mmCIF file with all atom_site columns, C-alpha atoms in Angstrom:
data_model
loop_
_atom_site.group_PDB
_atom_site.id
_atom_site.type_symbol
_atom_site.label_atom_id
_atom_site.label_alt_id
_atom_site.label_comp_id
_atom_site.label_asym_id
_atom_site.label_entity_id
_atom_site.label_seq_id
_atom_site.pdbx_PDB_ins_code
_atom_site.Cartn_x
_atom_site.Cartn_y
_atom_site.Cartn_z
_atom_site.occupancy
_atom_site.B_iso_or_equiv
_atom_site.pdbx_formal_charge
_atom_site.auth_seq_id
_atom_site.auth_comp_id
_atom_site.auth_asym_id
_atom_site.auth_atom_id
_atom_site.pdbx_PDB_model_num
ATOM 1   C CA . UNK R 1 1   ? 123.093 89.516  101.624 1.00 70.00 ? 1   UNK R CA 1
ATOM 2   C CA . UNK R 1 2   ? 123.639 90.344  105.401 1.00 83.00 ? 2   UNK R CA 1
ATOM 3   C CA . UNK R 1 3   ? 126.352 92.166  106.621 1.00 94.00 ? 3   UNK R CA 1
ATOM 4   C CA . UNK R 1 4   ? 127.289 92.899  110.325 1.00 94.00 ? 4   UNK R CA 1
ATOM 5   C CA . UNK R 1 5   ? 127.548 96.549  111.487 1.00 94.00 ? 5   UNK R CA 1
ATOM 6   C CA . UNK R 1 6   ? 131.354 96.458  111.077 1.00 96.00 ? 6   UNK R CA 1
ATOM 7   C CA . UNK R 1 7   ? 131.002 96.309  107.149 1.00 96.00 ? 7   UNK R CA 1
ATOM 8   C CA . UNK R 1 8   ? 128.806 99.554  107.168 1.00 96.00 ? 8   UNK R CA 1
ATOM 9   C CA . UNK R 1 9   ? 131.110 101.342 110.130 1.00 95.00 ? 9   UNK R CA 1
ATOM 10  C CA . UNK R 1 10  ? 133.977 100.716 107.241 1.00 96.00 ? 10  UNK R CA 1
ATOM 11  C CA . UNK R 1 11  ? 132.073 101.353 104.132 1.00 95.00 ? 11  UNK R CA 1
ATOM 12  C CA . UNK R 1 12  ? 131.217 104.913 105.302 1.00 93.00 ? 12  UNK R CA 1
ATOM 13  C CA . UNK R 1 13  ? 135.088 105.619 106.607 1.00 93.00 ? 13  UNK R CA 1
ATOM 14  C CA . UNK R 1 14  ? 136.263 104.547 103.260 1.00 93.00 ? 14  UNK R CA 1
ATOM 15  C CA . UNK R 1 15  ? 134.048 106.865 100.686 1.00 93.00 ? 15  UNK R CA 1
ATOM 16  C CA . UNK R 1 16  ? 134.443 109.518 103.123 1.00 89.00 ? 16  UNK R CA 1
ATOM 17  C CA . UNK R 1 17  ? 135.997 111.446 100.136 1.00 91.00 ? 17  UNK R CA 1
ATOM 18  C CA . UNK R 1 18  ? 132.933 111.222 98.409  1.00 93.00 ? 18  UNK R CA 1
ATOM 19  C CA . UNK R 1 19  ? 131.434 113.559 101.058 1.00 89.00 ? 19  UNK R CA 1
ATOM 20  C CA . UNK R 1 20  ? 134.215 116.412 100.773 1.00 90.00 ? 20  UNK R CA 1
ATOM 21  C CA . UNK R 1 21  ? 134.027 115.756 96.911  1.00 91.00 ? 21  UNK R CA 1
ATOM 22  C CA . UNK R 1 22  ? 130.439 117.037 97.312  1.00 90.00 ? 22  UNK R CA 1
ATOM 23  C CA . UNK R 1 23  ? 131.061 119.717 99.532  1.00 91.00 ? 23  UNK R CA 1
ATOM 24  C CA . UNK R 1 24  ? 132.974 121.168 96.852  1.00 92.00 ? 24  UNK R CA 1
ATOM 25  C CA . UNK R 1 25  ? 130.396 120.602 94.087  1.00 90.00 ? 25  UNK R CA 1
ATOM 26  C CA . UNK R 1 26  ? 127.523 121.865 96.464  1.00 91.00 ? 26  UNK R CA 1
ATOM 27  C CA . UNK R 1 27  ? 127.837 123.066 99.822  1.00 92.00 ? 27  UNK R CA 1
ATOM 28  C CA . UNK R 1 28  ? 124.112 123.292 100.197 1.00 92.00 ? 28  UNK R CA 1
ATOM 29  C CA . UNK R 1 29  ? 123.332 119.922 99.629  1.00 93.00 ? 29  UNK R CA 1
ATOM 30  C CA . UNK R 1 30  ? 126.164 118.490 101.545 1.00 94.00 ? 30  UNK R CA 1
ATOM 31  C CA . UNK R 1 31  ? 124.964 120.136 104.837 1.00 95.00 ? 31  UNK R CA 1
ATOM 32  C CA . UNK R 1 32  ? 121.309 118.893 103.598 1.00 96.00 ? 32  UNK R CA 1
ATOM 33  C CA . UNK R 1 33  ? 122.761 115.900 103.869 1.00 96.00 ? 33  UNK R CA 1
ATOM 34  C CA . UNK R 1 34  ? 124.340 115.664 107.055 1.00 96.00 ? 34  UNK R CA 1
ATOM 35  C CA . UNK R 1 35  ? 121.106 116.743 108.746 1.00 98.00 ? 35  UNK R CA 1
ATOM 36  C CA . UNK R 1 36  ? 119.019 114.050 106.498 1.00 98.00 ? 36  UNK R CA 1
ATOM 37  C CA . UNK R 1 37  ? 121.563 111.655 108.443 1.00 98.00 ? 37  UNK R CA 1
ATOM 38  C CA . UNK R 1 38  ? 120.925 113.374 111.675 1.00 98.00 ? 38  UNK R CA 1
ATOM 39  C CA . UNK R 1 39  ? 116.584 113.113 111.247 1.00 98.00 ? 39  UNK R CA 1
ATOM 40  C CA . UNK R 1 40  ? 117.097 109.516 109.489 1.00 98.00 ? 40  UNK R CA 1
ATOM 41  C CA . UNK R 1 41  ? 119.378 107.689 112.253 1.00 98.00 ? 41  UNK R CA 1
ATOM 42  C CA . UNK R 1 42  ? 116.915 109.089 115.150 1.00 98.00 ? 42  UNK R CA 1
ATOM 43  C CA . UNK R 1 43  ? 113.947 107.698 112.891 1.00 98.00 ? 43  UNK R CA 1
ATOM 44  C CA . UNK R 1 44  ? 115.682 104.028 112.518 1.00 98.00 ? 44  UNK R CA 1
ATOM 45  C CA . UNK R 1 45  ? 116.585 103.760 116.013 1.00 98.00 ? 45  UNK R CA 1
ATOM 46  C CA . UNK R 1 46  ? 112.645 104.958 116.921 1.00 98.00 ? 46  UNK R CA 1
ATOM 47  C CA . UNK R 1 47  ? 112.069 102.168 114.346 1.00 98.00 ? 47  UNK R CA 1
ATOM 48  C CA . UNK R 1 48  ? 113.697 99.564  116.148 1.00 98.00 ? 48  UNK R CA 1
ATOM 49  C CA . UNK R 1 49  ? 116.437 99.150  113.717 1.00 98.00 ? 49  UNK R CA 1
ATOM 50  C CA . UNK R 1 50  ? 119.315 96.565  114.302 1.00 97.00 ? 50  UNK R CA 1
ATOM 51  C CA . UNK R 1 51  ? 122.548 98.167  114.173 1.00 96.00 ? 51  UNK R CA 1
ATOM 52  C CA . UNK R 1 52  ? 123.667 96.609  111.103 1.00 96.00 ? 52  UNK R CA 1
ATOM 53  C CA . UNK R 1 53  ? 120.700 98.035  109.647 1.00 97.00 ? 53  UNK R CA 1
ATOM 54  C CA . UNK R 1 54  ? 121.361 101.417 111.188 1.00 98.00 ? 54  UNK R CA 1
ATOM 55  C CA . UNK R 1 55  ? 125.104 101.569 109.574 1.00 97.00 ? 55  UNK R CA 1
ATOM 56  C CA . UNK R 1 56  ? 123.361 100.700 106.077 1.00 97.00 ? 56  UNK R CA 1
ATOM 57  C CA . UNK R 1 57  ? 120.843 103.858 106.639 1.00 98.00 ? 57  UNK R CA 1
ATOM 58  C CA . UNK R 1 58  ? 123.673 106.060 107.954 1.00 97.00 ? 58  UNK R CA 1
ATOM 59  C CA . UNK R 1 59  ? 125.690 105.223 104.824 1.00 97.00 ? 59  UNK R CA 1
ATOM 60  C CA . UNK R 1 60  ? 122.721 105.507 102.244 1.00 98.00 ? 60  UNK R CA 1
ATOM 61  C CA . UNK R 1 61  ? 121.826 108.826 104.108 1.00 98.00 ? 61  UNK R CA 1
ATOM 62  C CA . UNK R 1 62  ? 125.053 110.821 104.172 1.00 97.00 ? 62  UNK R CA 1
ATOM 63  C CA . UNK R 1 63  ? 125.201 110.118 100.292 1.00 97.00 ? 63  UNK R CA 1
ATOM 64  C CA . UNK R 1 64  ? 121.695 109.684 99.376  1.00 97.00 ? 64  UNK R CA 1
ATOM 65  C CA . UNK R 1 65  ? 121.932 113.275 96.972  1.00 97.00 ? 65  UNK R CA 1
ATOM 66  C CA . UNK R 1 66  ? 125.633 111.922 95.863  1.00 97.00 ? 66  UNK R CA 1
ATOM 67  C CA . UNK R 1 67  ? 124.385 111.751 92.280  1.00 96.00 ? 67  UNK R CA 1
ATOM 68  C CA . UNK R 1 68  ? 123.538 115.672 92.194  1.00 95.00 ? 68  UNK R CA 1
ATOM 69  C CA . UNK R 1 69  ? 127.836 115.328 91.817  1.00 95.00 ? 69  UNK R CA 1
ATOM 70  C CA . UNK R 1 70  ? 126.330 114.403 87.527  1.00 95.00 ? 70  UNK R CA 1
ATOM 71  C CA . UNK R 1 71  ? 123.796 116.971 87.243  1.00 96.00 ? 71  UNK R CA 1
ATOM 72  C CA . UNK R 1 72  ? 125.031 119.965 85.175  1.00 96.00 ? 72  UNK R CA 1
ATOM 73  C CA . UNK R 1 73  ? 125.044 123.244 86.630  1.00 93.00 ? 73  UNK R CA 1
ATOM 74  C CA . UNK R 1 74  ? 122.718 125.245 85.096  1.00 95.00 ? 74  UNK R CA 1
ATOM 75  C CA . UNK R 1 75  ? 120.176 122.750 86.647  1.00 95.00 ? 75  UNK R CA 1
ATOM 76  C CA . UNK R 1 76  ? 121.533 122.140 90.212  1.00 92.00 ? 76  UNK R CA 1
ATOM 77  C CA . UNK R 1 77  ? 122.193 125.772 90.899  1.00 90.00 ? 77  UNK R CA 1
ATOM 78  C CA . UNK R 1 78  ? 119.017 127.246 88.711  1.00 92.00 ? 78  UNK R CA 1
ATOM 79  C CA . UNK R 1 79  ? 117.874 130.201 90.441  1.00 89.00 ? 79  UNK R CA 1
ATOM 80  C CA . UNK R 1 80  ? 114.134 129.459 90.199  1.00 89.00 ? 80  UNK R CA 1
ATOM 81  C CA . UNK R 1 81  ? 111.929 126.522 89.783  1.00 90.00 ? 81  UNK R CA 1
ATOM 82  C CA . UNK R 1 82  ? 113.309 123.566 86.844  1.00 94.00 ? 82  UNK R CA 1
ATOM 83  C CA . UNK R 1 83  ? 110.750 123.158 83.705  1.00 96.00 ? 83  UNK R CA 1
ATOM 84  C CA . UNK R 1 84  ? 109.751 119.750 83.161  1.00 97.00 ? 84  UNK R CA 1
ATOM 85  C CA . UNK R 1 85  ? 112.847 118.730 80.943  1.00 98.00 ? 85  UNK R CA 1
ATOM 86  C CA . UNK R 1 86  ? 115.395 119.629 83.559  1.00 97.00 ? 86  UNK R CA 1
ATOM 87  C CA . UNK R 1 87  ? 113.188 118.094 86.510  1.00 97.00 ? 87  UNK R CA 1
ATOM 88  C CA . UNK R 1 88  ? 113.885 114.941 84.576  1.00 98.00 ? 88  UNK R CA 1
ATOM 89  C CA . UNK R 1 89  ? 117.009 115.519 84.882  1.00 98.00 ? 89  UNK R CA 1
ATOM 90  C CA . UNK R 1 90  ? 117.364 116.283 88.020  1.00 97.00 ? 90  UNK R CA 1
ATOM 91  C CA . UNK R 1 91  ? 115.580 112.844 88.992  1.00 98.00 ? 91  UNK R CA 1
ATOM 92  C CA . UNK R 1 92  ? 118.681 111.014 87.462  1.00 98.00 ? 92  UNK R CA 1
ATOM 93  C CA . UNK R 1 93  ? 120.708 112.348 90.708  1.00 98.00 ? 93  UNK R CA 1
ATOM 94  C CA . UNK R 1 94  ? 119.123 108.852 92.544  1.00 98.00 ? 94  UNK R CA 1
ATOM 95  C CA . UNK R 1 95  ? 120.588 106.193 90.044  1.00 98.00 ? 95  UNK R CA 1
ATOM 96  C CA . UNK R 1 96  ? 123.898 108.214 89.329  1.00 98.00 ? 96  UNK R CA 1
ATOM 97  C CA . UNK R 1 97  ? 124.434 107.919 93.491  1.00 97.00 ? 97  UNK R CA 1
ATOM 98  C CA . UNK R 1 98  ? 123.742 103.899 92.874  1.00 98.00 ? 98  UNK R CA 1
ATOM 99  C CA . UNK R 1 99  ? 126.620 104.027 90.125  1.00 98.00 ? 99  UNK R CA 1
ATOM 100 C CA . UNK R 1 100 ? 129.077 105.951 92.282  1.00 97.00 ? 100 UNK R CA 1
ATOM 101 C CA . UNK R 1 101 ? 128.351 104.319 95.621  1.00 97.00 ? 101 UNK R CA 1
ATOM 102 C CA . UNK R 1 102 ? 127.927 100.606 93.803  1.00 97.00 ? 102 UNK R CA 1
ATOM 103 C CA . UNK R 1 103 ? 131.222 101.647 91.924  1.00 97.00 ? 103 UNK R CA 1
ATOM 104 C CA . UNK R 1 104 ? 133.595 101.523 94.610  1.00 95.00 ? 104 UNK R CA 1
ATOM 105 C CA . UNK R 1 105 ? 132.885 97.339  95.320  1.00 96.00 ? 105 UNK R CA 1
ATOM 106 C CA . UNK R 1 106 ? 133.087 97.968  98.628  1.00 96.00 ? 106 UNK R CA 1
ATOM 107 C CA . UNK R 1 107 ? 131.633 95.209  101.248 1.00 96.00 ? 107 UNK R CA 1
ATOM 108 C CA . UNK R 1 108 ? 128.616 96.275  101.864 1.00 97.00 ? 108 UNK R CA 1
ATOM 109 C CA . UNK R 1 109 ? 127.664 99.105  98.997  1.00 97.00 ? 109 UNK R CA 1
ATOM 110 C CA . UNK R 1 110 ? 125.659 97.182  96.845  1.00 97.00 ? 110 UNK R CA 1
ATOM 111 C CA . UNK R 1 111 ? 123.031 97.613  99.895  1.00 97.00 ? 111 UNK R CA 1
ATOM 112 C CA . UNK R 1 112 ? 123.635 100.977 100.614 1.00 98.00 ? 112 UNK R CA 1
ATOM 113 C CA . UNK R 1 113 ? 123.550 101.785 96.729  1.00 98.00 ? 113 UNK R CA 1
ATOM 114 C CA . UNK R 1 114 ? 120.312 100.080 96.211  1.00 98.00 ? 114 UNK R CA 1
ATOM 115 C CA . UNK R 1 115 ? 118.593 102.203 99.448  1.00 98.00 ? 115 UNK R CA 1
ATOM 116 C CA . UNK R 1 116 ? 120.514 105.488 97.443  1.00 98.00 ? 116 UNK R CA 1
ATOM 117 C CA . UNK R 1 117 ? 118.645 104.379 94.039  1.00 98.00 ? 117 UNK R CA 1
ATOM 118 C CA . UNK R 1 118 ? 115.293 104.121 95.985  1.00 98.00 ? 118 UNK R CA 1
ATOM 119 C CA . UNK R 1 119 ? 114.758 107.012 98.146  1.00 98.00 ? 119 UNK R CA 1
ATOM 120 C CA . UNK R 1 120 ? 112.413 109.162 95.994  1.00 98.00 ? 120 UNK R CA 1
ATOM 121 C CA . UNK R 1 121 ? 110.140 106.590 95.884  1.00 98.00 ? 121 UNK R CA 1
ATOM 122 C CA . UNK R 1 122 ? 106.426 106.903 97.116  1.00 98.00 ? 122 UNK R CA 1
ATOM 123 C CA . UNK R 1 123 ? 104.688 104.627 99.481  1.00 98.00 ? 123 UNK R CA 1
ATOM 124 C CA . UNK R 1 124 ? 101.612 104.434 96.721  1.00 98.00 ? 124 UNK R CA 1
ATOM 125 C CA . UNK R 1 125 ? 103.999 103.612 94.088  1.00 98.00 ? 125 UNK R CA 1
ATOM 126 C CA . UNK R 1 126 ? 103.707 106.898 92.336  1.00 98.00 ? 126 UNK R CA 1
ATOM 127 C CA . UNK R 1 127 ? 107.513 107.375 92.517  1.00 98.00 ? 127 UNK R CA 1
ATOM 128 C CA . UNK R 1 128 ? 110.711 107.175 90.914  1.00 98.00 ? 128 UNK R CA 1
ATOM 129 C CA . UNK R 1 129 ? 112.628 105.238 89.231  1.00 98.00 ? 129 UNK R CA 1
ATOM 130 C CA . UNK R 1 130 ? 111.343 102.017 89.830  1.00 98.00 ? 130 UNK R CA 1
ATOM 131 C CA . UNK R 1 131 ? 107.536 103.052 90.925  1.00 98.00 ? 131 UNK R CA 1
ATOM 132 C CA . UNK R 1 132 ? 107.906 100.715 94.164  1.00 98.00 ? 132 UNK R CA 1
ATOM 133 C CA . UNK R 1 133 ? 105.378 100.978 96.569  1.00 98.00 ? 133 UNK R CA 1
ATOM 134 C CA . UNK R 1 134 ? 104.973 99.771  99.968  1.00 98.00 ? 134 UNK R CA 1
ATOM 135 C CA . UNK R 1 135 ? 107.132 97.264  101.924 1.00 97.00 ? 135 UNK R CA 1
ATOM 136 C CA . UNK R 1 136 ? 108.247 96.975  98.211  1.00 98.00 ? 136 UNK R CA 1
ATOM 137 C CA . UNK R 1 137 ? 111.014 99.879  98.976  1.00 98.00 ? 137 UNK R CA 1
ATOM 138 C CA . UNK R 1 138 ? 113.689 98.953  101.813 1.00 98.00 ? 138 UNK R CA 1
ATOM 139 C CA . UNK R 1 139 ? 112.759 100.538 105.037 1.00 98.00 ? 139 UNK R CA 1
ATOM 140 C CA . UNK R 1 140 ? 115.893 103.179 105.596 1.00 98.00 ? 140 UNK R CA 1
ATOM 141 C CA . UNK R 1 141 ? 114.818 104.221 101.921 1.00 98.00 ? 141 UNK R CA 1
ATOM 142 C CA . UNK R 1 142 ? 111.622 105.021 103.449 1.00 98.00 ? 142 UNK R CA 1
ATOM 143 C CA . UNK R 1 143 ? 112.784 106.305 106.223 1.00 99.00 ? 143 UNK R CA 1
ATOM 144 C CA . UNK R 1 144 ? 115.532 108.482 104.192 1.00 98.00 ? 144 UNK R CA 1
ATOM 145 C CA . UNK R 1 145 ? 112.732 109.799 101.929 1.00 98.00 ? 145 UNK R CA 1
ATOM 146 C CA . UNK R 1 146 ? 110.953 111.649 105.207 1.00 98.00 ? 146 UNK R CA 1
ATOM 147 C CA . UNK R 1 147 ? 113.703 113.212 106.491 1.00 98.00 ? 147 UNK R CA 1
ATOM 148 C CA . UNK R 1 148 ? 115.030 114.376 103.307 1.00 98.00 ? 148 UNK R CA 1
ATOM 149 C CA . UNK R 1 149 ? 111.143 115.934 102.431 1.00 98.00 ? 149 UNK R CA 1
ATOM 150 C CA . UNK R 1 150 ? 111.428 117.786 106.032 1.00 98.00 ? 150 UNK R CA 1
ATOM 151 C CA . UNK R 1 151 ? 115.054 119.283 106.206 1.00 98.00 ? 151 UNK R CA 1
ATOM 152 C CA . UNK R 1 152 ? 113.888 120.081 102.287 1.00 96.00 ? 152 UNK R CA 1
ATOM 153 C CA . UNK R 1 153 ? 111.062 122.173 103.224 1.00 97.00 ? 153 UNK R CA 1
ATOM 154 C CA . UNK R 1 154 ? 112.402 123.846 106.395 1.00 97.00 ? 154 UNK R CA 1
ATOM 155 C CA . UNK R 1 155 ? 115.777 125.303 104.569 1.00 95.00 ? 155 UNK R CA 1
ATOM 156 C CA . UNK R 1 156 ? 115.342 127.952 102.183 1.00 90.00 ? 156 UNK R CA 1
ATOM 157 C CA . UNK R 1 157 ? 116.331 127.885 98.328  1.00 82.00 ? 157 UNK R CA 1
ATOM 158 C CA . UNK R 1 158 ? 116.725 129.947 95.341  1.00 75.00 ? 158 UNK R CA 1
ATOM 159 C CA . UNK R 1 159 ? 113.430 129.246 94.511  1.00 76.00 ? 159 UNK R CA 1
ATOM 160 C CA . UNK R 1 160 ? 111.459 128.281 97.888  1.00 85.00 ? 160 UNK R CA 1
ATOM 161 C CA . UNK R 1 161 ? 111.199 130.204 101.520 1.00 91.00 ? 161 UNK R CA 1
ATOM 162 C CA . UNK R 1 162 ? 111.987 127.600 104.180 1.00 96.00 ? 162 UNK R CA 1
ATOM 163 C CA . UNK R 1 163 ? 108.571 127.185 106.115 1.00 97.00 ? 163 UNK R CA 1
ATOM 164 C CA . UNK R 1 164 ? 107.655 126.709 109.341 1.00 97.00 ? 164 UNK R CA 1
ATOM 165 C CA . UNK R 1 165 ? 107.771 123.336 111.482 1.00 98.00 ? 165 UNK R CA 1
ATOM 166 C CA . UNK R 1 166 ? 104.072 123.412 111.800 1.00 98.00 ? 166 UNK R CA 1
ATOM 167 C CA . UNK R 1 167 ? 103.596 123.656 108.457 1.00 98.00 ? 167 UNK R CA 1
ATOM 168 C CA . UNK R 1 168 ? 105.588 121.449 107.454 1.00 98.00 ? 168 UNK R CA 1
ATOM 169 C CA . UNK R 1 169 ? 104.220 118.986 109.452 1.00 98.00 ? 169 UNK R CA 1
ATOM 170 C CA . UNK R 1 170 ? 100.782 119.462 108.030 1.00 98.00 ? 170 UNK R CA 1
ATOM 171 C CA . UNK R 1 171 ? 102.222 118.479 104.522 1.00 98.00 ? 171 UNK R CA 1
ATOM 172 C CA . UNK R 1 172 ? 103.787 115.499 105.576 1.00 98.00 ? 172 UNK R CA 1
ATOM 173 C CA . UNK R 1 173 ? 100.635 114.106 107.516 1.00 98.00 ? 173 UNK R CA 1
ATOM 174 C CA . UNK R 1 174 ? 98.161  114.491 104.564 1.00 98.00 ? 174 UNK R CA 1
ATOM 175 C CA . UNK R 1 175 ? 101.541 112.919 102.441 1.00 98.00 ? 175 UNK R CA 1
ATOM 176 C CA . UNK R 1 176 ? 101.506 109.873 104.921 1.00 98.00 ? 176 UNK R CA 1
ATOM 177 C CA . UNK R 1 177 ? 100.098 106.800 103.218 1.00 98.00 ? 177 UNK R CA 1
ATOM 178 C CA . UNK R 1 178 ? 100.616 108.303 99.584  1.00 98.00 ? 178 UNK R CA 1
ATOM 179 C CA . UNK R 1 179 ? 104.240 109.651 99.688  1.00 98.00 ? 179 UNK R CA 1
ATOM 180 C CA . UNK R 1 180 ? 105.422 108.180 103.037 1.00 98.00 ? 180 UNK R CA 1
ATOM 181 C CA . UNK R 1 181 ? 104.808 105.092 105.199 1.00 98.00 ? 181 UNK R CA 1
ATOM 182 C CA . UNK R 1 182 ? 102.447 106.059 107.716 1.00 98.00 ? 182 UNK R CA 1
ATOM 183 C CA . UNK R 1 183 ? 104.415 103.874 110.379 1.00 98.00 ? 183 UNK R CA 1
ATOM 184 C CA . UNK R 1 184 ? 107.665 105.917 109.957 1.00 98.00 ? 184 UNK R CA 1
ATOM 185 C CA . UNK R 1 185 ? 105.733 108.822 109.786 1.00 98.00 ? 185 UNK R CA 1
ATOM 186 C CA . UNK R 1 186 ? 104.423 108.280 113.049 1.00 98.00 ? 186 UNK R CA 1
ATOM 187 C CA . UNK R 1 187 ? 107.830 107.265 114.410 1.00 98.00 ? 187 UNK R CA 1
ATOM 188 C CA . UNK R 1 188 ? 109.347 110.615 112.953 1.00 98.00 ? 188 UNK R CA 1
ATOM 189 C CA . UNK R 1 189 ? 106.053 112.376 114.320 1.00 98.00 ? 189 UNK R CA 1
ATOM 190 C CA . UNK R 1 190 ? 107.204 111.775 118.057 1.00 97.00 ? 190 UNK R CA 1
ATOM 191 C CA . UNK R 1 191 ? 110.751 112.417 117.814 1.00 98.00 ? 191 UNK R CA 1
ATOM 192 C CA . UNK R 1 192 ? 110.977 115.291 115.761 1.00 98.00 ? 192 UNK R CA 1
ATOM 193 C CA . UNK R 1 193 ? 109.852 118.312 118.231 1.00 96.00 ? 193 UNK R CA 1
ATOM 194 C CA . UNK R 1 194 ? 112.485 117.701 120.172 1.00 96.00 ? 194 UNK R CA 1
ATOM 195 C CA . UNK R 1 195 ? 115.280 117.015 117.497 1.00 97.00 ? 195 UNK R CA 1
ATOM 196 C CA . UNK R 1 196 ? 117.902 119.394 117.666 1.00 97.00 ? 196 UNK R CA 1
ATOM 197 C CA . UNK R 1 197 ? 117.254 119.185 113.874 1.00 97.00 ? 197 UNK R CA 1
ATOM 198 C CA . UNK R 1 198 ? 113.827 120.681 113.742 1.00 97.00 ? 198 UNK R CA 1
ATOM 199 C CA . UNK R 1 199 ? 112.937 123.798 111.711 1.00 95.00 ? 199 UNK R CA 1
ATOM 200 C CA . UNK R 1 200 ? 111.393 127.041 113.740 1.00 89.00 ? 200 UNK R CA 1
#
């Protein structure tokens, strides 16, 4: 279904709670997420994005790592890297966002749920959950997906040194076509030097 701008602009004042909610659960990936809305609405209006579609990605972004809200602590805040068990766990964070976002029957967040559910997904399929691939995932969940993999990879962890711009970069270009769409890589390519939100 289509919605106009207005349902989005409404949808993302009312679960504003949802946002401070996190904060509280995980600072770190609240402030992830802010700046995964900053790279991702500078991406969709590269894009060519209408502006309802724009207030869907802005939505789906801000709340796009909601879910991590369900995973237990001694996985979200592991001080090193999570064995195979817990990384399965971890990967539940994507469809527990759907629940919670989907959950409040808002106008509107049925769309921004499904873009939440998909955003880990990889161009060639090779994904999760669904193992979409292509044009098969909606665009701001492609779009989503590289911002999230750069603001990931430039901010230090417990287990990872945030790297360098440059290197990053090099990642995500031999990633484009397998991980990411090549056409929103390209889009993200030419705004992101000058992005107030780009790594050193």
């Amino acid at each position: 279904m289509l919605y106009p701008q207005s349902v989005f602009d409404t949808l993302h004042n009312y679960t504003r709670a949802l946002s401070v909610a996190l904060g509280y659960r995980d600072r770190a990936t609240m402030q992830h997420s802010e700046r995964v809305l900053g790279i991702a609405h500078a991406i969709g209006q590269r894009c060519g994005l209408s502006l309802a579609e724009l207030g869907k990605l802005r939505v789906a972004a801000t709340f796009h790592d909601l879910g991590k809200i369900g995973i237990p602590d001694h996985i979200l805040h592991k001080p090193g890297r999570l064995d195979p068990a817990e990384r399965e766990q971890m990967k539940q964070h994507s469809e527990i966002g759907e629940r919670i976002v989907a959950a409040t029957e808002l106008e509107g967040a049925d769309c921004a749920a499904r873009i939440i559910r998909h955003h880990h997904e990889h161009y060639d399929g090779r994904g999760y959950p669904d193992g979409l691939a292509g044009e098969s995932i909606p665009v701001a969940a492609r779009i989503i997906s590289i911002a999230d993999s750069y603001d990931a990879m430039g901010t230090a962890r417990n287990y990872q040194h945030a790297r360098a711009h440059d290197d990053i970069m090099r990642i995500l270009d031999a990633e484009s076509g397998s991980k990411h769409d090549p056409s929103v890589f390209r889009a993200f390519s030419e705004l992101i030097s000058s992005s107030p939100f780009r790594c050193a």
